[in-house]
Amino acid sequence: IWTGPQPTLREMGAEVGVARTFPVGALRERIRKAIALGRRVHYLPPYRGETKLQLADLLGIRTGALHDHKSVDLMLAVAEMREIKSAEEIEALERAFPIGYAMHTTAMRMCRPGVVEREIAGAIEGISKSMGAGVSFPSIVSQHGETLHNLRSDGVLEQGRLLLCDAGGESLEGYCSDHTRTYPVGGRFSERQRAVYEIVLKAHDDVAEAVKPGMMYQRDIHLLSYRILAEGLIGLGLLRGTAEAAVEAGAMTLFMPHGLGHGLGMDVHDCEAFGERSFDFSYIAERAAASGTCIYRSAWKVRPGTVLSDEPGIYFIPALIDKCRAEGLYKGIVNYDALDAWRDFGGIRIEDDLIVTDTGCRMIGGGKHIPITVDELEAVVGK
């Protein structure tokens, strides 16, 4: 009545090679029997509230104890299985790219003074549904790019401000795209906006040029982006000394308080729901390093078939500037007096998705890219 004829659990299982299926109602009894026999029940760290309640009931333990009994073996097994993308998976990721391309170029053309941010968000999310399985994640469309996950989208576009659009769509198979572009309302960068944009773009491009198999995400890739951004900020007079000293002191977290990238696949932050975002992973750091998967970015070693985002940014976050200054952080490195003139700048992020190959990496998109240079953006935005 409500959904029409649906495939049975057995039929769905057969499609993916599951030979035996049972009613969900039998699950609790089977798990309790296994526990009574002393068998280990393997499950991933629960991420959603309803999953926590369900698992606690099935296992007969408190929700607060779920992380104490999670299966590290299963976590690493799943991460290792999903880390390297097969040819079929890469094809699905490539099919997600045109959805993201249409979403972002539509947002660019709509970027005119007087338009409400949610009008753009609604239009591009409609595209994701008409071309694929919907959005990869709730779209970020905001003139307050300094707020990293700003989902309000209630602002009215104003001439000369920057609009940050972080959005992506899923292919019909459920594989994600994830891109970010930042551009000026009205279609022309100011001199100051262009200067910061070019710094971020250089970091984006240099990372894409540098990534190759065997590199460590944290040490070789993330810190490379920090050094490039730091060099640019020194040129603007916002940092003093050397780029290496600024990175070593941790000063770059003031301007980019997030990682350069993340895994991508069936989830827009692939495997993180049972990795870094679920609990403190450091106590099994040695096992994580041996695995080298995206489940733990500090020990992540990229390999042919690894897919990751490349998303450097520079943000001027007044609350973070005030906090660091009040705590006396980065003295002699950050030019806080010069930063006062940048408090209302906002933020710039540029993001694309990389596939690591046998010899280097390439961007998803089959040789096509979403407008990204200053000239390309100014030719499209607001037109």
mmCIF file of C-alpha atoms in Angstrom:
data_model
loop_
_atom_site.group_PDB
_atom_site.id
_atom_site.type_symbol
_atom_site.label_atom_id
_atom_site.label_comp_id
_atom_site.label_asym_id
_atom_site.label_seq_id
_atom_site.Cartn_x
_atom_site.Cartn_y
_atom_site.Cartn_z
ATOM 1 C CA ILE A 1 0.000 0.000 0.000
ATOM 2 C CA TRP A 2 2.678 2.476 0.985
ATOM 3 C CA THR A 3 5.683 1.428 -1.074
ATOM 4 C CA GLY A 4 4.497 -1.077 -3.676
ATOM 5 C CA PRO A 5 6.129 -4.474 -4.170
ATOM 6 C CA GLN A 6 9.624 -4.618 -2.650
ATOM 7 C CA PRO A 7 12.399 -7.193 -3.056
ATOM 8 C CA THR A 8 12.749 -9.625 -0.195
ATOM 9 C CA LEU A 9 15.764 -9.628 2.078
ATOM 10 C CA ARG A 10 16.835 -12.895 0.466
ATOM 11 C CA GLU A 11 16.628 -11.385 -3.020
ATOM 12 C CA MET A 12 18.638 -8.331 -1.990
ATOM 13 C CA GLY A 13 21.230 -10.532 -0.315
ATOM 14 C CA ALA A 14 21.586 -12.677 -3.417
ATOM 15 C CA GLU A 15 22.454 -9.578 -5.480
ATOM 16 C CA VAL A 16 25.592 -9.012 -3.402
ATOM 17 C CA GLY A 17 26.563 -12.630 -2.798
ATOM 18 C CA VAL A 18 24.963 -13.212 0.621
ATOM 19 C CA ALA A 19 23.950 -16.872 0.677
ATOM 20 C CA ARG A 20 21.939 -16.975 3.934
ATOM 21 C CA THR A 21 19.498 -14.416 5.297
ATOM 22 C CA PHE A 22 17.172 -14.376 8.294
ATOM 23 C CA PRO A 23 14.326 -12.149 9.545
ATOM 24 C CA VAL A 24 15.495 -9.072 11.442
ATOM 25 C CA GLY A 25 13.303 -10.197 14.316
ATOM 26 C CA ALA A 26 15.580 -13.203 14.811
ATOM 27 C CA LEU A 27 18.709 -11.119 15.217
ATOM 28 C CA ARG A 28 18.483 -10.468 18.946
ATOM 29 C CA GLU A 29 18.062 -14.158 19.796
ATOM 30 C CA ARG A 30 20.949 -15.215 17.548
ATOM 31 C CA ILE A 31 23.310 -12.616 19.006
ATOM 32 C CA ARG A 32 22.393 -13.469 22.595
ATOM 33 C CA LYS A 33 22.971 -17.158 21.828
ATOM 34 C CA ALA A 34 26.406 -16.376 20.366
ATOM 35 C CA ILE A 35 27.308 -14.364 23.461
ATOM 36 C CA ALA A 36 26.163 -17.216 25.718
ATOM 37 C CA LEU A 37 28.473 -19.564 23.802
ATOM 38 C CA GLY A 38 31.387 -17.181 24.391
ATOM 39 C CA ARG A 39 31.648 -16.061 20.785
ATOM 40 C CA ARG A 40 32.911 -12.584 19.907
ATOM 41 C CA VAL A 41 30.326 -10.299 18.286
ATOM 42 C CA HIS A 42 32.013 -7.903 15.878
ATOM 43 C CA TYR A 43 30.508 -4.480 15.217
ATOM 44 C CA LEU A 44 31.736 -1.085 14.086
ATOM 45 C CA PRO A 45 31.736 1.934 16.430
ATOM 46 C CA PRO A 46 28.164 3.244 16.363
ATOM 47 C CA TYR A 47 27.788 6.733 14.944
ATOM 48 C CA ARG A 48 24.053 7.500 14.920
ATOM 49 C CA GLY A 49 21.921 7.657 18.036
ATOM 50 C CA GLU A 50 19.341 5.128 16.872
ATOM 51 C CA THR A 51 22.115 2.672 15.988
ATOM 52 C CA LYS A 52 23.575 3.004 19.470
ATOM 53 C CA LEU A 53 20.212 2.175 21.047
ATOM 54 C CA GLN A 54 19.693 -0.801 18.734
ATOM 55 C CA LEU A 55 23.166 -2.220 19.366
ATOM 56 C CA ALA A 56 22.880 -1.771 23.125
ATOM 57 C CA ASP A 57 19.611 -3.707 23.098
ATOM 58 C CA LEU A 58 20.982 -6.488 20.895
ATOM 59 C CA LEU A 59 24.145 -6.908 22.957
ATOM 60 C CA GLY A 60 22.562 -6.369 26.360
ATOM 61 C CA ILE A 61 24.980 -3.618 27.425
ATOM 62 C CA ARG A 62 24.772 0.065 28.259
ATOM 63 C CA THR A 63 25.094 2.521 25.380
ATOM 64 C CA GLY A 64 28.033 4.084 27.210
ATOM 65 C CA ALA A 65 29.897 0.769 27.018
ATOM 66 C CA LEU A 66 29.529 0.266 23.260
ATOM 67 C CA HIS A 67 32.921 1.729 22.393
ATOM 68 C CA ASP A 68 34.609 -0.539 24.936
ATOM 69 C CA HIS A 69 33.558 -3.617 22.962
ATOM 70 C CA LYS A 70 33.796 -2.416 19.356
ATOM 71 C CA SER A 71 35.761 -4.559 16.933
ATOM 72 C CA VAL A 72 39.033 -2.999 15.845
ATOM 73 C CA ASP A 73 39.561 -6.052 13.618
ATOM 74 C CA LEU A 74 36.340 -5.316 11.733
ATOM 75 C CA MET A 75 37.076 -1.588 11.571
ATOM 76 C CA LEU A 76 40.423 -2.131 9.888
ATOM 77 C CA ALA A 77 39.045 -4.862 7.629
ATOM 78 C CA VAL A 78 36.299 -2.591 6.320
ATOM 79 C CA ALA A 79 38.677 0.343 5.898
ATOM 80 C CA GLU A 80 41.186 -1.779 4.000
ATOM 81 C CA MET A 81 38.424 -3.101 1.750
ATOM 82 C CA ARG A 82 37.124 0.388 0.977
ATOM 83 C CA GLU A 83 40.471 2.192 0.829
ATOM 84 C CA ILE A 84 41.465 1.006 -2.647
ATOM 85 C CA LYS A 85 38.825 1.700 -5.258
ATOM 86 C CA SER A 86 38.217 -0.846 -7.999
ATOM 87 C CA ALA A 87 37.868 0.138 -11.652
ATOM 88 C CA GLU A 88 34.079 -0.125 -11.298
ATOM 89 C CA GLU A 89 34.100 2.165 -8.279
ATOM 90 C CA ILE A 90 36.246 4.727 -10.067
ATOM 91 C CA GLU A 91 33.774 4.682 -12.954
ATOM 92 C CA ALA A 92 30.975 5.387 -10.464
ATOM 93 C CA LEU A 93 32.972 8.286 -8.993
ATOM 94 C CA GLU A 94 33.493 9.628 -12.504
ATOM 95 C CA ARG A 95 29.729 9.451 -13.056
ATOM 96 C CA ALA A 96 29.251 11.582 -9.944
ATOM 97 C CA PHE A 97 31.505 14.322 -11.329
ATOM 98 C CA PRO A 98 29.078 15.729 -13.968
ATOM 99 C CA ILE A 99 26.486 16.121 -11.209
ATOM 100 C CA GLY A 100 28.895 18.239 -9.163
ATOM 101 C CA TYR A 101 29.928 20.142 -12.289
ATOM 102 C CA ALA A 102 26.302 21.069 -13.062
ATOM 103 C CA MET A 103 25.658 22.009 -9.428
ATOM 104 C CA HIS A 104 28.642 24.329 -9.178
ATOM 105 C CA THR A 105 28.329 26.030 -12.560
ATOM 106 C CA THR A 106 24.647 26.658 -11.813
ATOM 107 C CA ALA A 107 25.588 28.226 -8.467
ATOM 108 C CA MET A 108 28.124 30.438 -10.240
ATOM 109 C CA ARG A 109 25.609 31.717 -12.780
ATOM 110 C CA MET A 110 23.084 32.466 -10.011
ATOM 111 C CA CYS A 111 25.619 34.422 -7.952
ATOM 112 C CA ARG A 112 24.242 37.947 -8.302
ATOM 113 C CA PRO A 113 23.400 40.666 -5.751
ATOM 114 C CA GLY A 114 19.928 40.246 -4.259
ATOM 115 C CA VAL A 115 19.754 36.468 -4.617
ATOM 116 C CA VAL A 116 19.142 34.609 -1.342
ATOM 117 C CA GLU A 117 21.693 31.911 -0.559
ATOM 118 C CA ARG A 118 19.004 29.257 -0.126
ATOM 119 C CA GLU A 119 17.765 29.904 -3.660
ATOM 120 C CA ILE A 120 21.120 28.686 -4.910
ATOM 121 C CA ALA A 121 21.243 25.824 -2.409
ATOM 122 C CA GLY A 122 17.779 24.682 -3.469
ATOM 123 C CA ALA A 123 18.561 24.896 -7.165
ATOM 124 C CA ILE A 124 21.763 22.883 -6.944
ATOM 125 C CA GLU A 125 20.306 20.260 -4.635
ATOM 126 C CA GLY A 126 17.490 19.804 -7.169
ATOM 127 C CA ILE A 127 20.122 19.154 -9.829
ATOM 128 C CA SER A 128 21.705 16.447 -7.672
ATOM 129 C CA LYS A 129 18.356 14.661 -7.478
ATOM 130 C CA SER A 130 17.509 15.058 -11.153
ATOM 131 C CA MET A 131 20.902 13.755 -12.298
ATOM 132 C CA GLY A 132 21.695 11.182 -9.613
ATOM 133 C CA ALA A 133 20.815 9.881 -6.163
ATOM 134 C CA GLY A 134 20.745 13.296 -4.465
ATOM 135 C CA VAL A 135 23.333 15.275 -2.538
ATOM 136 C CA SER A 136 26.483 13.751 -1.067
ATOM 137 C CA PHE A 137 25.965 15.997 1.987
ATOM 138 C CA PRO A 138 23.926 19.112 2.845
ATOM 139 C CA SER A 139 25.183 21.914 0.615
ATOM 140 C CA ILE A 140 27.188 24.764 2.120
ATOM 141 C CA VAL A 141 26.285 27.981 0.279
ATOM 142 C CA SER A 142 27.342 30.999 2.300
ATOM 143 C CA GLN A 143 28.949 34.420 2.222
ATOM 144 C CA HIS A 144 30.346 33.516 5.655
ATOM 145 C CA GLY A 145 32.985 31.143 4.349
ATOM 146 C CA GLU A 146 34.946 31.597 7.567
ATOM 147 C CA THR A 147 32.318 29.375 9.240
ATOM 148 C CA LEU A 148 33.501 26.011 7.979
ATOM 149 C CA HIS A 149 30.180 24.139 8.012
ATOM 150 C CA ASN A 150 27.735 26.993 7.613
ATOM 151 C CA LEU A 151 24.357 25.519 6.654
ATOM 152 C CA ARG A 152 22.132 28.538 7.336
ATOM 153 C CA SER A 153 21.944 29.828 3.729
ATOM 154 C CA ASP A 154 19.685 32.710 4.766
ATOM 155 C CA GLY A 155 21.869 35.590 3.617
ATOM 156 C CA VAL A 156 21.107 37.909 0.718
ATOM 157 C CA LEU A 157 24.012 38.150 -1.709
ATOM 158 C CA GLU A 158 25.810 41.485 -1.603
ATOM 159 C CA GLN A 159 27.991 43.007 -4.305
ATOM 160 C CA GLY A 160 31.676 42.322 -3.724
ATOM 161 C CA ARG A 161 31.331 39.711 -0.977
ATOM 162 C CA LEU A 162 32.668 36.193 -1.429
ATOM 163 C CA LEU A 163 30.314 33.240 -1.798
ATOM 164 C CA LEU A 164 31.651 29.838 -0.762
ATOM 165 C CA CYS A 165 29.855 26.845 -2.270
ATOM 166 C CA ASP A 166 30.824 23.388 -0.983
ATOM 167 C CA ALA A 167 28.540 20.818 -2.591
ATOM 168 C CA GLY A 168 28.404 17.468 -4.324
ATOM 169 C CA GLY A 169 26.073 14.824 -5.668
ATOM 170 C CA GLU A 170 25.897 11.050 -5.606
ATOM 171 C CA SER A 171 25.872 8.790 -8.623
ATOM 172 C CA LEU A 172 22.969 6.358 -8.876
ATOM 173 C CA GLU A 173 25.237 3.756 -7.264
ATOM 174 C CA GLY A 174 25.728 6.063 -4.266
ATOM 175 C CA TYR A 175 29.308 7.205 -4.951
ATOM 176 C CA CYS A 176 30.055 10.799 -4.007
ATOM 177 C CA SER A 177 31.467 13.942 -5.517
ATOM 178 C CA ASP A 178 32.703 16.775 -3.320
ATOM 179 C CA HIS A 179 33.883 20.134 -4.675
ATOM 180 C CA THR A 180 34.233 23.657 -3.330
ATOM 181 C CA ARG A 181 34.551 26.939 -5.166
ATOM 182 C CA THR A 182 34.692 30.469 -3.780
ATOM 183 C CA TYR A 183 33.974 33.521 -5.937
ATOM 184 C CA PRO A 184 32.839 37.134 -5.655
ATOM 185 C CA VAL A 185 29.215 38.196 -5.815
ATOM 186 C CA GLY A 186 28.912 40.280 -8.958
ATOM 187 C CA GLY A 187 31.687 38.444 -10.765
ATOM 188 C CA ARG A 188 34.857 40.453 -10.096
ATOM 189 C CA PHE A 189 37.509 39.742 -7.473
ATOM 190 C CA SER A 190 38.908 42.691 -5.584
ATOM 191 C CA GLU A 191 42.689 42.976 -5.470
ATOM 192 C CA ARG A 192 42.773 41.615 -1.922
ATOM 193 C CA GLN A 193 40.390 38.758 -2.718
ATOM 194 C CA ARG A 194 42.417 37.811 -5.760
ATOM 195 C CA ALA A 195 45.637 37.761 -3.729
ATOM 196 C CA VAL A 196 44.241 35.318 -1.174
ATOM 197 C CA TYR A 197 42.518 33.250 -3.837
ATOM 198 C CA GLU A 198 45.747 32.787 -5.775
ATOM 199 C CA ILE A 199 47.507 31.565 -2.618
ATOM 200 C CA VAL A 200 44.828 28.953 -1.978
ATOM 201 C CA LEU A 201 44.782 27.924 -5.643
ATOM 202 C CA LYS A 202 48.549 27.430 -5.623
ATOM 203 C CA ALA A 203 48.258 25.124 -2.615
ATOM 204 C CA HIS A 204 45.454 23.209 -4.350
ATOM 205 C CA ASP A 205 47.407 22.832 -7.602
ATOM 206 C CA ASP A 206 50.774 22.053 -6.015
ATOM 207 C CA VAL A 207 49.258 19.296 -3.882
ATOM 208 C CA ALA A 208 47.586 17.771 -6.943
ATOM 209 C CA GLU A 209 50.942 17.853 -8.702
ATOM 210 C CA ALA A 210 52.833 16.331 -5.772
ATOM 211 C CA VAL A 211 50.651 13.448 -4.589
ATOM 212 C CA LYS A 212 51.973 9.993 -5.480
ATOM 213 C CA PRO A 213 51.811 6.475 -4.039
ATOM 214 C CA GLY A 214 53.574 5.913 -0.742
ATOM 215 C CA MET A 215 53.175 9.461 0.550
ATOM 216 C CA MET A 216 51.932 9.924 4.091
ATOM 217 C CA TYR A 217 48.832 12.082 4.218
ATOM 218 C CA GLN A 218 49.708 14.024 7.373
ATOM 219 C CA ARG A 219 53.472 14.418 7.004
ATOM 220 C CA ASP A 220 53.840 14.735 3.226
ATOM 221 C CA ILE A 221 50.535 16.084 1.893
ATOM 222 C CA HIS A 222 48.764 18.084 4.595
ATOM 223 C CA LEU A 223 51.924 19.825 5.783
ATOM 224 C CA LEU A 224 52.879 20.612 2.171
ATOM 225 C CA SER A 225 49.657 22.581 1.799
ATOM 226 C CA TYR A 226 50.361 24.386 5.079
ATOM 227 C CA ARG A 227 53.834 25.439 3.910
ATOM 228 C CA ILE A 228 52.498 26.823 0.631
ATOM 229 C CA LEU A 229 49.736 28.746 2.390
ATOM 230 C CA ALA A 230 52.207 30.065 4.955
ATOM 231 C CA GLU A 231 54.508 31.381 2.234
ATOM 232 C CA GLY A 232 51.586 33.273 0.737
ATOM 233 C CA LEU A 233 50.542 34.726 4.083
ATOM 234 C CA ILE A 234 54.103 35.878 4.712
ATOM 235 C CA GLY A 235 53.915 37.700 1.391
ATOM 236 C CA LEU A 236 50.749 39.456 2.588
ATOM 237 C CA GLY A 237 52.456 40.517 5.816
ATOM 238 C CA LEU A 238 50.185 38.416 8.015
ATOM 239 C CA LEU A 239 52.924 36.026 9.107
ATOM 240 C CA ARG A 240 56.547 36.739 10.009
ATOM 241 C CA GLY A 241 59.634 34.575 9.654
ATOM 242 C CA THR A 242 59.731 31.397 7.575
ATOM 243 C CA ALA A 243 56.956 29.140 6.396
ATOM 244 C CA GLU A 244 58.608 26.179 8.106
ATOM 245 C CA ALA A 245 58.669 27.999 11.449
ATOM 246 C CA ALA A 246 55.016 28.991 11.137
ATOM 247 C CA VAL A 247 53.979 25.404 10.382
ATOM 248 C CA GLU A 248 56.149 23.988 13.163
ATOM 249 C CA ALA A 249 54.615 26.387 15.694
ATOM 250 C CA GLY A 250 51.084 25.400 14.684
ATOM 251 C CA ALA A 251 50.243 28.915 13.516
ATOM 252 C CA MET A 252 48.592 27.662 10.333
ATOM 253 C CA THR A 253 45.719 26.217 12.344
ATOM 254 C CA LEU A 254 44.640 29.821 12.883
ATOM 255 C CA PHE A 255 44.076 30.213 9.136
ATOM 256 C CA MET A 256 43.117 26.646 8.153
ATOM 257 C CA PRO A 257 41.803 24.767 11.191
ATOM 258 C CA HIS A 258 40.969 21.601 9.255
ATOM 259 C CA GLY A 259 42.775 18.837 7.439
ATOM 260 C CA LEU A 260 43.681 19.224 3.794
ATOM 261 C CA GLY A 261 41.496 16.347 2.704
ATOM 262 C CA HIS A 262 39.612 13.163 3.506
ATOM 263 C CA GLY A 263 38.725 9.838 1.971
ATOM 264 C CA LEU A 264 35.928 9.728 -0.580
ATOM 265 C CA GLY A 265 33.765 6.941 -1.945
ATOM 266 C CA MET A 266 30.428 5.597 -0.769
ATOM 267 C CA ASP A 267 30.592 8.242 1.944
ATOM 268 C CA VAL A 268 31.760 11.819 1.504
ATOM 269 C CA HIS A 269 34.167 11.284 4.426
ATOM 270 C CA ASP A 270 34.781 7.636 3.714
ATOM 271 C CA CYS A 271 35.424 5.448 6.783
ATOM 272 C CA GLU A 272 35.655 8.367 9.228
ATOM 273 C CA ALA A 273 32.354 7.464 10.871
ATOM 274 C CA PHE A 274 34.137 4.535 12.490
ATOM 275 C CA GLY A 275 37.557 6.122 12.642
ATOM 276 C CA GLU A 276 38.652 9.591 13.700
ATOM 277 C CA ARG A 277 35.149 10.920 14.195
ATOM 278 C CA SER A 278 34.007 8.174 16.515
ATOM 279 C CA PHE A 279 36.631 7.916 19.265
ATOM 280 C CA ASP A 280 40.265 8.390 20.236
ATOM 281 C CA PHE A 281 42.180 6.178 17.840
ATOM 282 C CA SER A 282 45.631 6.790 19.288
ATOM 283 C CA TYR A 283 45.613 3.723 21.527
ATOM 284 C CA ILE A 284 45.861 1.470 18.467
ATOM 285 C CA ALA A 285 48.137 3.812 16.535
ATOM 286 C CA GLU A 286 50.578 1.022 15.718
ATOM 287 C CA ARG A 287 47.863 -1.124 14.146
ATOM 288 C CA ALA A 288 46.506 1.889 12.308
ATOM 289 C CA ALA A 289 49.955 2.657 10.932
ATOM 290 C CA ALA A 290 50.339 -0.930 9.778
ATOM 291 C CA SER A 291 46.995 -0.665 7.998
ATOM 292 C CA GLY A 292 47.749 2.788 6.614
ATOM 293 C CA THR A 293 44.130 3.463 5.634
ATOM 294 C CA CYS A 294 42.058 6.635 5.747
ATOM 295 C CA ILE A 295 40.468 5.451 8.993
ATOM 296 C CA TYR A 296 43.241 7.329 10.840
ATOM 297 C CA ARG A 297 44.641 10.247 8.884
ATOM 298 C CA SER A 298 47.778 10.636 10.998
ATOM 299 C CA ALA A 299 48.923 7.203 9.779
ATOM 300 C CA TRP A 300 47.312 7.282 6.327
ATOM 301 C CA LYS A 301 49.583 6.127 3.499
ATOM 302 C CA VAL A 302 48.061 6.738 0.052
ATOM 303 C CA ARG A 303 48.272 3.987 -2.553
ATOM 304 C CA PRO A 304 47.133 3.443 -6.154
ATOM 305 C CA GLY A 305 43.347 3.494 -6.005
ATOM 306 C CA THR A 306 43.172 5.774 -2.965
ATOM 307 C CA VAL A 307 40.686 8.621 -3.448
ATOM 308 C CA LEU A 308 40.989 11.789 -1.396
ATOM 309 C CA SER A 309 39.851 15.379 -1.499
ATOM 310 C CA ASP A 310 42.268 18.269 -2.013
ATOM 311 C CA GLU A 311 40.764 21.277 -0.229
ATOM 312 C CA PRO A 312 43.098 23.936 1.120
ATOM 313 C CA GLY A 313 41.623 27.130 2.500
ATOM 314 C CA ILE A 314 42.399 30.420 4.189
ATOM 315 C CA TYR A 315 39.853 31.725 6.677
ATOM 316 C CA PHE A 316 39.747 34.843 8.822
ATOM 317 C CA ILE A 317 37.710 33.773 11.850
ATOM 318 C CA PRO A 318 37.345 36.660 14.323
ATOM 319 C CA ALA A 319 36.597 34.420 17.315
ATOM 320 C CA LEU A 320 39.644 32.261 16.625
ATOM 321 C CA ILE A 321 41.873 35.278 16.043
ATOM 322 C CA ASP A 322 40.750 36.763 19.363
ATOM 323 C CA LYS A 323 41.231 33.466 21.197
ATOM 324 C CA CYS A 324 44.767 32.913 19.931
ATOM 325 C CA ARG A 325 45.746 36.498 20.582
ATOM 326 C CA ALA A 326 44.345 36.460 24.118
ATOM 327 C CA GLU A 327 46.223 33.241 24.872
ATOM 328 C CA GLY A 328 49.481 34.693 23.571
ATOM 329 C CA LEU A 329 49.845 32.054 20.863
ATOM 330 C CA TYR A 330 52.243 32.357 17.924
ATOM 331 C CA LYS A 331 53.989 35.504 19.218
ATOM 332 C CA GLY A 332 56.486 36.819 16.720
ATOM 333 C CA ILE A 333 54.920 34.721 13.966
ATOM 334 C CA VAL A 334 51.333 35.973 13.533
ATOM 335 C CA ASN A 335 51.005 39.702 12.847
ATOM 336 C CA TYR A 336 47.856 40.292 14.860
ATOM 337 C CA ASP A 337 47.885 44.047 14.236
ATOM 338 C CA ALA A 338 47.798 43.472 10.476
ATOM 339 C CA LEU A 339 45.035 40.886 10.898
ATOM 340 C CA ASP A 340 42.666 43.545 12.255
ATOM 341 C CA ALA A 341 42.079 44.764 8.702
ATOM 342 C CA TRP A 342 41.027 41.283 7.558
ATOM 343 C CA ARG A 343 38.395 40.431 10.165
ATOM 344 C CA ASP A 344 35.483 40.863 7.746
ATOM 345 C CA PHE A 345 37.134 39.101 4.797
ATOM 346 C CA GLY A 346 35.404 35.741 5.207
ATOM 347 C CA GLY A 347 37.067 32.609 3.897
ATOM 348 C CA ILE A 348 38.213 30.926 0.709
ATOM 349 C CA ARG A 349 38.289 27.182 0.088
ATOM 350 C CA ILE A 350 38.967 25.353 -3.177
ATOM 351 C CA GLU A 351 38.305 21.619 -3.436
ATOM 352 C CA ASP A 352 38.554 18.812 -5.949
ATOM 353 C CA ASP A 353 38.868 15.037 -5.719
ATOM 354 C CA LEU A 354 42.049 13.069 -6.490
ATOM 355 C CA ILE A 355 42.607 9.445 -7.499
ATOM 356 C CA VAL A 356 46.091 8.155 -6.729
ATOM 357 C CA THR A 357 47.581 6.279 -9.700
ATOM 358 C CA ASP A 358 50.619 4.025 -10.095
ATOM 359 C CA THR A 359 52.876 7.007 -10.780
ATOM 360 C CA GLY A 360 51.117 10.047 -9.285
ATOM 361 C CA CYS A 361 47.495 11.136 -9.178
ATOM 362 C CA ARG A 362 44.786 12.643 -11.339
ATOM 363 C CA MET A 363 41.663 14.634 -10.664
ATOM 364 C CA ILE A 364 38.299 13.007 -11.058
ATOM 365 C CA GLY A 365 36.520 14.520 -14.036
ATOM 366 C CA GLY A 366 37.886 12.778 -17.095
ATOM 367 C CA GLY A 367 40.004 15.772 -18.038
ATOM 368 C CA LYS A 368 37.189 18.264 -17.457
ATOM 369 C CA HIS A 369 37.246 20.636 -14.490
ATOM 370 C CA ILE A 370 34.857 22.988 -12.759
ATOM 371 C CA PRO A 371 35.900 26.619 -13.458
ATOM 372 C CA ILE A 372 38.677 27.356 -10.996
ATOM 373 C CA THR A 373 41.081 30.091 -12.103
ATOM 374 C CA VAL A 374 40.274 33.742 -11.501
ATOM 375 C CA ASP A 375 39.719 34.314 -15.228
ATOM 376 C CA GLU A 376 37.504 31.221 -15.563
ATOM 377 C CA LEU A 377 35.380 32.204 -12.598
ATOM 378 C CA GLU A 378 34.983 35.820 -13.656
ATOM 379 C CA ALA A 379 33.837 34.572 -17.089
ATOM 380 C CA VAL A 380 31.002 32.515 -15.536
ATOM 381 C CA VAL A 381 29.916 34.081 -12.228
ATOM 382 C CA GLY A 382 26.755 36.117 -12.454
ATOM 383 C CA LYS A 383 26.341 35.538 -16.190
#
